Amino acid sequence: MTDVKHMKWWGWGVDGVAFHHEDKPGFAPFVKKAVGLDLWTAERTEKPDFADVQVADPIAPAALLAELKTAVGDENVTTDKLDRVVHTFGKSLRDLVRIRALKIDRAPDIVVYPGDEDAVAGVVKAAVAAGAVLIPFGGGSNIAGSLEPHADETRPVISVDLGRLRLLLDIDEDSGLARIQAGALGPDLEAQLAERGWTLGHFPDSFTHSTLGGWIATRSSGMQSDKYGDIADIVRGFRVVRPNGTLVIRPIPSASTGPSVREMVVGSEGRLGIITEATVQVHRIPEKRVIHAYFFKNWNHAIKAMQEISESDAAPSITRVSDGNETGFSLATSKESKGVSKFVQDSLFSFLEGRGWKPGEVCLSFIGFEGSPDHVKRTKAIVDKIVKRNSGLGVGTGPGVLYDQKKFDTPYLRDFLLDMGAAGDVSETAAPWSKLVGVHDAVYAAANAAYEQIGRQGWIMSHLSHSYHSGACLYFTFAFVMGDEDPLGEYDVVKSAIQQAFIDAGGTISHHHGVGLEHAPWLEQDISTEGVAVMSGLFSSADPDGLFNPRKIVV
Amino acid sequence: MTDVKHMKWWGWGVDGVAFHHEDKPGFAPFVKKAVGLDLWTAERTEKPDFADVQVADPIAPAALLAELKTAVGDENVTTDKLDRVVHTFGKSLRDLVRIRALKIDRAPDIVVYPGDEDAVAGVVKAAVAAGAVLIPFGGGSNIAGSLEPHADETRPVISVDLGRLRLLLDIDEDSGLARIQAGALGPDLEAQLAERGWTLGHFPDSFTHSTLGGWIATRSSGMQSDKYGDIADIVRGFRVVRPNGTLVIRPIPSASTGPSVREMVVGSEGRLGIITEATVQVHRIPEKRVIHAYFFKNWNHAIKAMQEISESDAAPSITRVSDGNETGFSLATSKESKGVSKFVQDSLFSFLEGRGWKPGEVCLSFIGFEGSPDHVKRTKAIVDKIVKRNSGLGVGTGPGVLYDQKKFDTPYLRDFLLDMGAAGDVSETAAPWSKLVGVHDAVYAAANAAYEQIGRQGWIMSHLSHSYHSGACLYFTFAFVMGDEDPLGEYDVVKSAIQQAFIDAGGTISHHHGVGLEHAPWLEQDISTEGVAVMSGLFSSADPDGLFNPRKIVV
């Protein structure tokens, strides 16, 4: 059997790790106030029993199975129920609700684990010959519905798990370029790079359970993208297996070779072929890396400061600021005796209130600095000046250290809440600086109207997560206690309201999560009818039989 | 008649401006030595007489003309011979040789000057209805063969001159975004921006005679792109008129909306539609802007220094270094009593020779710094340290001022040489740092072998023009005295040898000039057979009848 590890079939992350709140005294009162859920009395659902999961028998013609086994080896082809279930969904709220309902409309029929590019080519060849559908699978952390087969798919569906392709193949140290196999998970590839003194610098929230190939296929962005760039900037070349051969983009720093095929593959979610390896920009691990925390009086001041920082000569590695609601949430999830919460609640907030700041409006910000000690000092001085000009207040590196340690744990919280019937999910967008406050207000209004419509007490909060010259990404988290009757219907009302607000206020439907099935309904409003027409033409000409993850991004 | 100005029909730039060498005593001896041409005795061709130009009668059906006149106004539709000739070519060496031969295989039949987007839409509608070909035209500075109709084109060909669309429409000052019409020439748009304290920061060599739309359509890059980004980074949104409507990409700082349609339009050379306006990143004019000159002992040292600068915390606006040959050329084109030449020849070089430097190997470099005075000082200190570590020598700002003043004049030199039968042209590439010296050596070897093959004394020189994290652009200039019998055949041998050397040594076929007809033969070797297949599919699905600048980039 394969040694590729997967997340829990029914939730985020690894078995044995879960969110708990016993050491966070502020958390239960916060949740009670936000969504009306009493954590101390609420009934928790049991962990579902895998034996109860209903999956139809696989469509797996013997000839196809034989061809696949020839391509990747007998032990790397399976129609095992657990493998099929694990490869059915990503980890969106919709995915978790459905998997917990134990009823799967359409699972992939066959899962294959190719060990090299030739094996991937063999799989593609066998699938094309058999008219089977191919869905590439990395870490399975997708939350845009990019991984699931369509319910009405009658052809055999093969999930191509790239998990065995996880090696750092080569570092070109003169150029700061590394060749890495597409199935390498974040921690795995960073460990291989760190051994030689390098880093990719790409740290999405999903880092521990997502892969290089997945990042490329969905246009991922990471926490330090302000410095290292989004994955679209980081990836300079790759190899993509297609029916008639391998598409090869050589690593070139910048090229004028017509419409960018590189930028067509980035974000293509498997529709143009299967990425087997990529050549990516890597950096020597910086001498110094530090995250400073700041407080701002309110959201408007904070956004103004972030804009001024983006325009300044400083180039921080992280610019992050939580709005009033999210700052409240952060303080509530802090442990009793540690970090910003204790300090803030004991003394700082009373001082600030004396100066007219209001607790529900105060915004917590993290700014990261990397480079030589001298560079860090200088760029921080520029930032400090801008913060001061916008009535902000630096509170040192303590909170940043804590943030850094727990940043990848947030998804566990969602399973914890779901155990008690509360839906928590995220939507993110990007917009020009001039429209950010408007987007923020519009999303709040839309979410609250949606909560009213479904008759639920709901919560929404937001942070700015990445800055660019002309704008920034806003990341929203929303939660409410779902009813039993139509939980996903209620979820749809809220999620749809938020996505529509993005569009109406001048934002995009996604800054870094991708389109999949989840955001596809808004694509035309985002990139225009003709934009979708051009993209559809690209897909249908590249894959006329619709074998490569069909009907994702555009139907 | 339209008030849109054009370059000389037979050469670069405006009437009355030309290169002359009388005040540059080093130039004639240099040319004699480089290509064997004696400027004092060589026969100069007369300026060609427009009356001698042979052009076939236009294919201009009355119904089509009438439709076009309805769309753009009677006075903005013409089949005038001068208009047709001016819109036939760009300004490559091949273009200049052909136009001077006074024989045009295929000129556009009709030239239209739409005044707004509706007019462009009307032109597109009329052309589609009539089955006519559309070729957008900006400043006409293209050197990749992107503008000419195919010789065998039997359909009516309409050149769509965007020259009347030249307004700065709006600045979003909070976001650093400006909406500018596609036909605005460099100086025109910078003047409109400067009036309000802003700059685009995009300064290609063709700046004075190229347009925003042209930059986007060819993936242009400018002299300060290290700071401001290539046009692909700068342009955040645009409007593109297509047969069924306008493709609109809204200005978003970064998005995860599938394959990037924005990056499909960038570099599309008219094949996906006609760009009418773009929203671009603009910057407040920096407080300080300065160019420092440095000398390096040789090319290897210079390239190593540039790589180290790209990896450092400094982020200069310009990184440019000429190789030994180009440094010699620069000194030879300096005026007698001014600038670096005098200083260098009088004292510096004897000092350096005493330290073992060789005149033919010494490399002149320009590094630009922009921002606050403090930022300029600090980043220059980082650069100075790296230069010193690589045995380089700073010589102050004098040469940089001169470089800055004459940087847009180089193309005039080509016409001057051509008057005496000497071909001068350029080819540029980009490659990872680890391959740059290899690319440089391979191109020199290939050019010299080509000169030997055609039996001509030839010259080649190069500079690094843009730096990136993982590599840089190398820009080559080559020259030789052509024979009368088959000048373009000889040119092809040299140009082809250089392009093939790019590919073989790991570079791309173009960093910022585009593909057109000139570089199309190497595209498959650059982005792979499957890469070209995907791109061809994009074009044929977006334009099944092949009306939009057909057979450019890919045949």
mmCIF file of C-alpha atoms in Angstrom, chain A residues 172-177 198 218-220 227 230 233 236 240 242-269 272 281-284 304 307 311 313-314 370-372 375-376 378-379 381-382 428-435 468-473 502-515 523 525-542 553, chain B residues 172-177 198 218-220 227 230 233 236 240 242-269 272 281-284 304 307 311 313-314 370-372 375-376 378-379 381-382 428-435 468-473 502-515 523 525-542 553:
data_model
loop_
_atom_site.group_PDB
_atom_site.id
_atom_site.type_symbol
_atom_site.label_atom_id
_atom_site.label_comp_id
_atom_site.label_asym_id
_atom_site.label_seq_id
_atom_site.Cartn_x
_atom_site.Cartn_y
_atom_site.Cartn_z
ATOM 1 C CA ASP A 172 20.115 26.262 -8.649
ATOM 2 C CA GLU A 173 21.841 28.251 -5.911
ATOM 3 C CA ASP A 174 23.125 30.968 -8.255
ATOM 4 C CA SER A 175 19.603 31.726 -9.446
ATOM 5 C CA GLY A 176 17.555 31.068 -6.318
ATOM 6 C CA LEU A 177 15.482 28.451 -8.151
ATOM 7 C CA TRP A 198 16.742 27.925 1.732
ATOM 8 C CA THR A 218 -5.457 27.271 -7.333
ATOM 9 C CA ARG A 219 -3.349 30.484 -7.397
ATOM 10 C CA SER A 220 -2.505 30.263 -3.738
ATOM 11 C CA LYS A 227 7.667 39.771 0.423
ATOM 12 C CA ASP A 230 1.885 35.001 -4.563
ATOM 13 C CA ASP A 233 5.012 35.146 -8.943
ATOM 14 C CA ARG A 236 8.749 30.293 -12.860
ATOM 15 C CA VAL A 240 2.239 19.507 -17.034
ATOM 16 C CA ARG A 242 -1.302 16.343 -21.194
ATOM 17 C CA PRO A 243 -2.741 13.727 -23.554
ATOM 18 C CA ASN A 244 -0.301 14.413 -26.384
ATOM 19 C CA GLY A 245 2.778 15.090 -24.319
ATOM 20 C CA THR A 246 4.179 17.194 -21.524
ATOM 21 C CA LEU A 247 3.762 20.957 -21.525
ATOM 22 C CA VAL A 248 7.072 22.377 -20.350
ATOM 23 C CA ILE A 249 7.555 25.950 -19.203
ATOM 24 C CA ARG A 250 11.253 26.518 -18.610
ATOM 25 C CA PRO A 251 12.262 28.760 -15.719
ATOM 26 C CA ILE A 252 12.657 32.254 -17.168
ATOM 27 C CA PRO A 253 12.573 35.351 -14.937
ATOM 28 C CA SER A 254 10.282 37.216 -17.341
ATOM 29 C CA ALA A 255 9.346 36.675 -20.976
ATOM 30 C CA SER A 256 7.467 38.268 -23.842
ATOM 31 C CA THR A 257 6.276 35.140 -25.602
ATOM 32 C CA GLY A 258 2.663 36.021 -26.301
ATOM 33 C CA PRO A 259 -0.210 35.344 -23.909
ATOM 34 C CA SER A 260 1.342 33.717 -20.845
ATOM 35 C CA VAL A 261 0.861 29.953 -20.932
ATOM 36 C CA ARG A 262 2.477 29.924 -17.502
ATOM 37 C CA GLU A 263 -0.356 32.125 -16.231
ATOM 38 C CA MET A 264 -2.905 29.868 -17.947
ATOM 39 C CA VAL A 265 -1.724 26.804 -16.042
ATOM 40 C CA VAL A 266 -1.566 28.712 -12.751
ATOM 41 C CA GLY A 267 -5.118 28.576 -11.405
ATOM 42 C CA SER A 268 -6.271 25.965 -13.901
ATOM 43 C CA GLU A 269 -7.403 23.483 -11.194
ATOM 44 C CA LEU A 272 -5.241 21.820 -18.602
ATOM 45 C CA GLN A 281 11.919 30.957 -6.597
ATOM 46 C CA VAL A 282 13.596 30.198 -3.296
ATOM 47 C CA HIS A 283 15.406 32.500 -0.894
ATOM 48 C CA ARG A 284 18.188 32.062 1.595
ATOM 49 C CA LYS A 304 -5.119 53.992 5.916
ATOM 50 C CA GLN A 307 -2.113 51.782 2.394
ATOM 51 C CA GLU A 311 3.217 53.194 -0.819
ATOM 52 C CA ASP A 313 9.918 52.669 0.868
ATOM 53 C CA ALA A 314 9.367 49.988 3.516
ATOM 54 C CA GLU A 370 12.768 40.163 7.245
ATOM 55 C CA GLY A 371 16.332 40.646 6.093
ATOM 56 C CA SER A 372 19.546 41.846 7.657
ATOM 57 C CA HIS A 375 17.298 46.345 7.083
ATOM 58 C CA VAL A 376 14.740 45.175 9.635
ATOM 59 C CA ARG A 378 15.259 50.652 9.039
ATOM 60 C CA THR A 379 12.069 49.352 7.494
ATOM 61 C CA ALA A 381 11.352 52.701 11.563
ATOM 62 C CA ILE A 382 9.470 53.685 8.393
ATOM 63 C CA GLU A 428 -11.877 36.263 0.766
ATOM 64 C CA THR A 429 -11.523 38.956 -1.842
ATOM 65 C CA ALA A 430 -9.173 41.666 -3.052
ATOM 66 C CA ALA A 431 -9.945 45.213 -4.129
ATOM 67 C CA PRO A 432 -8.250 48.558 -4.726
ATOM 68 C CA TRP A 433 -7.395 50.553 -1.600
ATOM 69 C CA SER A 434 -10.092 53.101 -2.388
ATOM 70 C CA LYS A 435 -12.775 50.398 -2.236
ATOM 71 C CA TYR A 468 -0.174 45.319 -2.856
ATOM 72 C CA HIS A 469 0.658 48.648 -4.452
ATOM 73 C CA SER A 470 -2.924 49.212 -5.542
ATOM 74 C CA GLY A 471 -4.988 47.344 -2.975
ATOM 75 C CA ALA A 472 -5.260 44.477 -0.549
ATOM 76 C CA CYS A 473 -6.918 41.162 0.284
ATOM 77 C CA PHE A 502 -17.649 41.334 -3.146
ATOM 78 C CA ILE A 503 -18.680 41.846 -6.750
ATOM 79 C CA ASP A 504 -21.050 44.722 -6.105
ATOM 80 C CA ALA A 505 -18.503 46.644 -4.048
ATOM 81 C CA GLY A 506 -15.667 46.278 -6.568
ATOM 82 C CA GLY A 507 -13.834 43.210 -5.264
ATOM 83 C CA THR A 508 -12.986 39.894 -6.861
ATOM 84 C CA ILE A 509 -14.699 36.579 -6.054
ATOM 85 C CA SER A 510 -11.466 35.127 -4.693
ATOM 86 C CA HIS A 511 -8.003 36.401 -3.905
ATOM 87 C CA HIS A 512 -6.359 33.011 -3.289
ATOM 88 C CA HIS A 513 -8.862 30.158 -2.778
ATOM 89 C CA GLY A 514 -9.739 29.538 -6.402
ATOM 90 C CA VAL A 515 -13.042 29.083 -8.211
ATOM 91 C CA LEU A 523 -17.084 34.433 -12.391
ATOM 92 C CA GLN A 525 -19.701 39.145 -13.058
ATOM 93 C CA ASP A 526 -16.041 39.301 -12.075
ATOM 94 C CA ILE A 527 -14.135 38.915 -15.343
ATOM 95 C CA SER A 528 -17.050 39.730 -17.703
ATOM 96 C CA THR A 529 -18.993 37.575 -20.130
ATOM 97 C CA GLU A 530 -16.284 37.853 -22.747
ATOM 98 C CA GLY A 531 -13.623 37.001 -20.183
ATOM 99 C CA VAL A 532 -15.443 33.773 -19.377
ATOM 100 C CA ALA A 533 -15.954 33.113 -23.092
ATOM 101 C CA VAL A 534 -12.209 33.371 -23.714
ATOM 102 C CA MET A 535 -11.467 31.102 -20.765
ATOM 103 C CA SER A 536 -14.088 28.547 -21.816
ATOM 104 C CA GLY A 537 -12.556 28.491 -25.261
ATOM 105 C CA LEU A 538 -9.170 27.792 -23.724
ATOM 106 C CA PHE A 539 -10.539 24.803 -21.792
ATOM 107 C CA SER A 540 -12.607 23.340 -24.587
ATOM 108 C CA SER A 541 -9.803 23.630 -27.124
ATOM 109 C CA ALA A 542 -7.237 22.151 -24.722
ATOM 110 C CA ILE A 553 -14.134 27.126 -12.793
ATOM 111 C CA ASP B 172 -7.716 56.817 -8.193
ATOM 112 C CA GLU B 173 -5.252 58.564 -5.890
ATOM 113 C CA ASP B 174 -5.968 56.346 -2.898
ATOM 114 C CA SER B 175 -5.103 53.232 -4.862
ATOM 115 C CA GLY B 176 -2.363 54.500 -7.167
ATOM 116 C CA LEU B 177 -4.371 53.469 -10.219
ATOM 117 C CA TRP B 198 2.185 61.002 -10.721
ATOM 118 C CA THR B 218 3.592 43.057 -26.600
ATOM 119 C CA ARG B 219 4.501 42.552 -22.907
ATOM 120 C CA SER B 220 6.765 45.555 -22.825
ATOM 121 C CA LYS B 227 11.229 49.097 -9.469
ATOM 122 C CA ASP B 230 7.092 45.029 -16.357
ATOM 123 C CA ASP B 233 2.737 43.774 -13.462
ATOM 124 C CA ARG B 236 -4.269 45.706 -13.472
ATOM 125 C CA VAL B 240 -10.828 44.823 -24.957
ATOM 126 C CA ARG B 242 -14.303 41.709 -29.213
ATOM 127 C CA PRO B 243 -16.944 40.683 -31.757
ATOM 128 C CA ASN B 244 -19.601 39.805 -29.175
ATOM 129 C CA GLY B 245 -18.869 42.532 -26.676
ATOM 130 C CA THR B 246 -16.176 44.078 -24.557
ATOM 131 C CA LEU B 247 -13.946 41.938 -22.390
ATOM 132 C CA VAL B 248 -13.544 43.832 -19.122
ATOM 133 C CA ILE B 249 -10.922 43.040 -16.528
ATOM 134 C CA ARG B 250 -11.584 45.196 -13.484
ATOM 135 C CA PRO B 251 -8.587 46.546 -11.565
ATOM 136 C CA ILE B 252 -7.879 44.014 -8.803
ATOM 137 C CA PRO B 253 -4.491 43.889 -7.063
ATOM 138 C CA SER B 254 -4.363 40.080 -7.251
ATOM 139 C CA ALA B 255 -7.000 37.426 -7.911
ATOM 140 C CA SER B 256 -7.533 33.685 -7.932
ATOM 141 C CA THR B 257 -10.099 33.436 -10.688
ATOM 142 C CA GLY B 258 -8.762 30.543 -12.710
ATOM 143 C CA PRO B 259 -6.266 30.875 -15.549
ATOM 144 C CA SER B 260 -5.473 34.590 -15.813
ATOM 145 C CA VAL B 261 -7.429 36.170 -18.650
ATOM 146 C CA ARG B 262 -5.515 39.352 -17.850
ATOM 147 C CA GLU B 263 -2.285 37.512 -18.632
ATOM 148 C CA MET B 264 -3.828 36.119 -21.826
ATOM 149 C CA VAL B 265 -4.548 39.583 -23.177
ATOM 150 C CA VAL B 266 -1.119 40.879 -22.158
ATOM 151 C CA GLY B 267 1.176 39.888 -25.036
ATOM 152 C CA SER B 268 -1.694 38.925 -27.340
ATOM 153 C CA GLU B 269 -0.614 41.348 -30.124
ATOM 154 C CA LEU B 272 -7.851 38.482 -28.809
ATOM 155 C CA GLN B 281 -0.483 51.274 -11.372
ATOM 156 C CA VAL B 282 0.914 54.766 -10.991
ATOM 157 C CA HIS B 283 3.263 56.194 -8.404
ATOM 158 C CA ARG B 284 3.818 59.596 -6.903
ATOM 159 C CA LYS B 304 28.023 38.471 -10.165
ATOM 160 C CA GLN B 307 23.036 38.922 -9.005
ATOM 161 C CA GLU B 311 19.419 39.020 -3.756
ATOM 162 C CA ASP B 313 17.826 44.084 0.662
ATOM 163 C CA ALA B 314 18.498 46.913 -1.815
ATOM 164 C CA GLU B 370 14.545 56.231 -6.195
ATOM 165 C CA GLY B 371 12.602 57.195 -3.098
ATOM 166 C CA SER B 372 13.216 59.394 -0.093
ATOM 167 C CA HIS B 375 16.126 55.491 1.279
ATOM 168 C CA VAL B 376 18.340 56.368 -1.686
ATOM 169 C CA ARG B 378 20.734 53.491 2.393
ATOM 170 C CA THR B 379 20.086 51.365 -0.658
ATOM 171 C CA ALA B 381 25.230 51.945 0.551
ATOM 172 C CA ILE B 382 24.127 48.306 0.153
ATOM 173 C CA GLU B 428 17.003 40.329 -26.323
ATOM 174 C CA THR B 429 16.427 37.432 -23.985
ATOM 175 C CA ALA B 430 16.129 36.549 -20.315
ATOM 176 C CA ALA B 431 17.568 33.612 -18.431
ATOM 177 C CA PRO B 432 18.332 32.458 -14.890
ATOM 178 C CA TRP B 433 21.418 33.982 -13.294
ATOM 179 C CA SER B 434 23.276 30.675 -13.525
ATOM 180 C CA LYS B 435 22.907 30.668 -17.306
ATOM 181 C CA TYR B 468 14.845 39.782 -11.254
ATOM 182 C CA HIS B 469 15.173 37.499 -8.250
ATOM 183 C CA SER B 470 16.046 34.520 -10.423
ATOM 184 C CA GLY B 471 17.702 36.025 -13.471
ATOM 185 C CA ALA B 472 18.023 38.942 -15.845
ATOM 186 C CA CYS B 473 17.457 40.258 -19.349
ATOM 187 C CA PHE B 502 19.098 31.971 -26.820
ATOM 188 C CA ILE B 503 17.115 28.757 -26.842
ATOM 189 C CA ASP B 504 20.087 26.424 -26.785
ATOM 190 C CA ALA B 505 21.691 28.213 -23.849
ATOM 191 C CA GLY B 506 18.532 28.291 -21.710
ATOM 192 C CA GLY B 507 17.112 31.729 -22.513
ATOM 193 C CA THR B 508 13.771 32.817 -23.901
ATOM 194 C CA ILE B 509 13.192 34.083 -27.442
ATOM 195 C CA SER B 510 12.172 37.517 -26.161
ATOM 196 C CA HIS B 511 12.137 39.294 -22.838
ATOM 197 C CA HIS B 512 10.089 42.306 -23.933
ATOM 198 C CA HIS B 513 9.853 42.727 -27.718
ATOM 199 C CA GLY B 514 7.152 40.153 -28.370
ATOM 200 C CA VAL B 515 6.832 37.371 -30.918
ATOM 201 C CA LEU B 523 8.224 29.654 -29.921
ATOM 202 C CA GLN B 525 11.342 25.379 -28.689
ATOM 203 C CA ASP B 526 10.744 27.976 -25.964
ATOM 204 C CA ILE B 527 7.375 27.046 -24.444
ATOM 205 C CA SER B 528 7.189 23.451 -25.798
ATOM 206 C CA THR B 529 4.950 21.884 -28.409
ATOM 207 C CA GLU B 530 2.123 21.493 -25.925
ATOM 208 C CA GLY B 531 2.531 25.100 -24.801
ATOM 209 C CA VAL B 532 2.047 26.265 -28.368
ATOM 210 C CA ALA B 533 -0.871 23.858 -28.782
ATOM 211 C CA VAL B 534 -2.620 25.379 -25.772
ATOM 212 C CA MET B 535 -1.963 28.910 -27.034
ATOM 213 C CA SER B 536 -3.149 28.050 -30.555
ATOM 214 C CA GLY B 537 -6.324 26.649 -29.073
ATOM 215 C CA LEU B 538 -6.868 29.884 -27.207
ATOM 216 C CA PHE B 539 -6.549 31.926 -30.397
ATOM 217 C CA SER B 540 -8.644 29.670 -32.605
ATOM 218 C CA SER B 541 -11.438 29.398 -30.049
ATOM 219 C CA ALA B 542 -11.459 33.144 -29.392
ATOM 220 C CA ILE B 553 2.767 34.724 -32.524
#
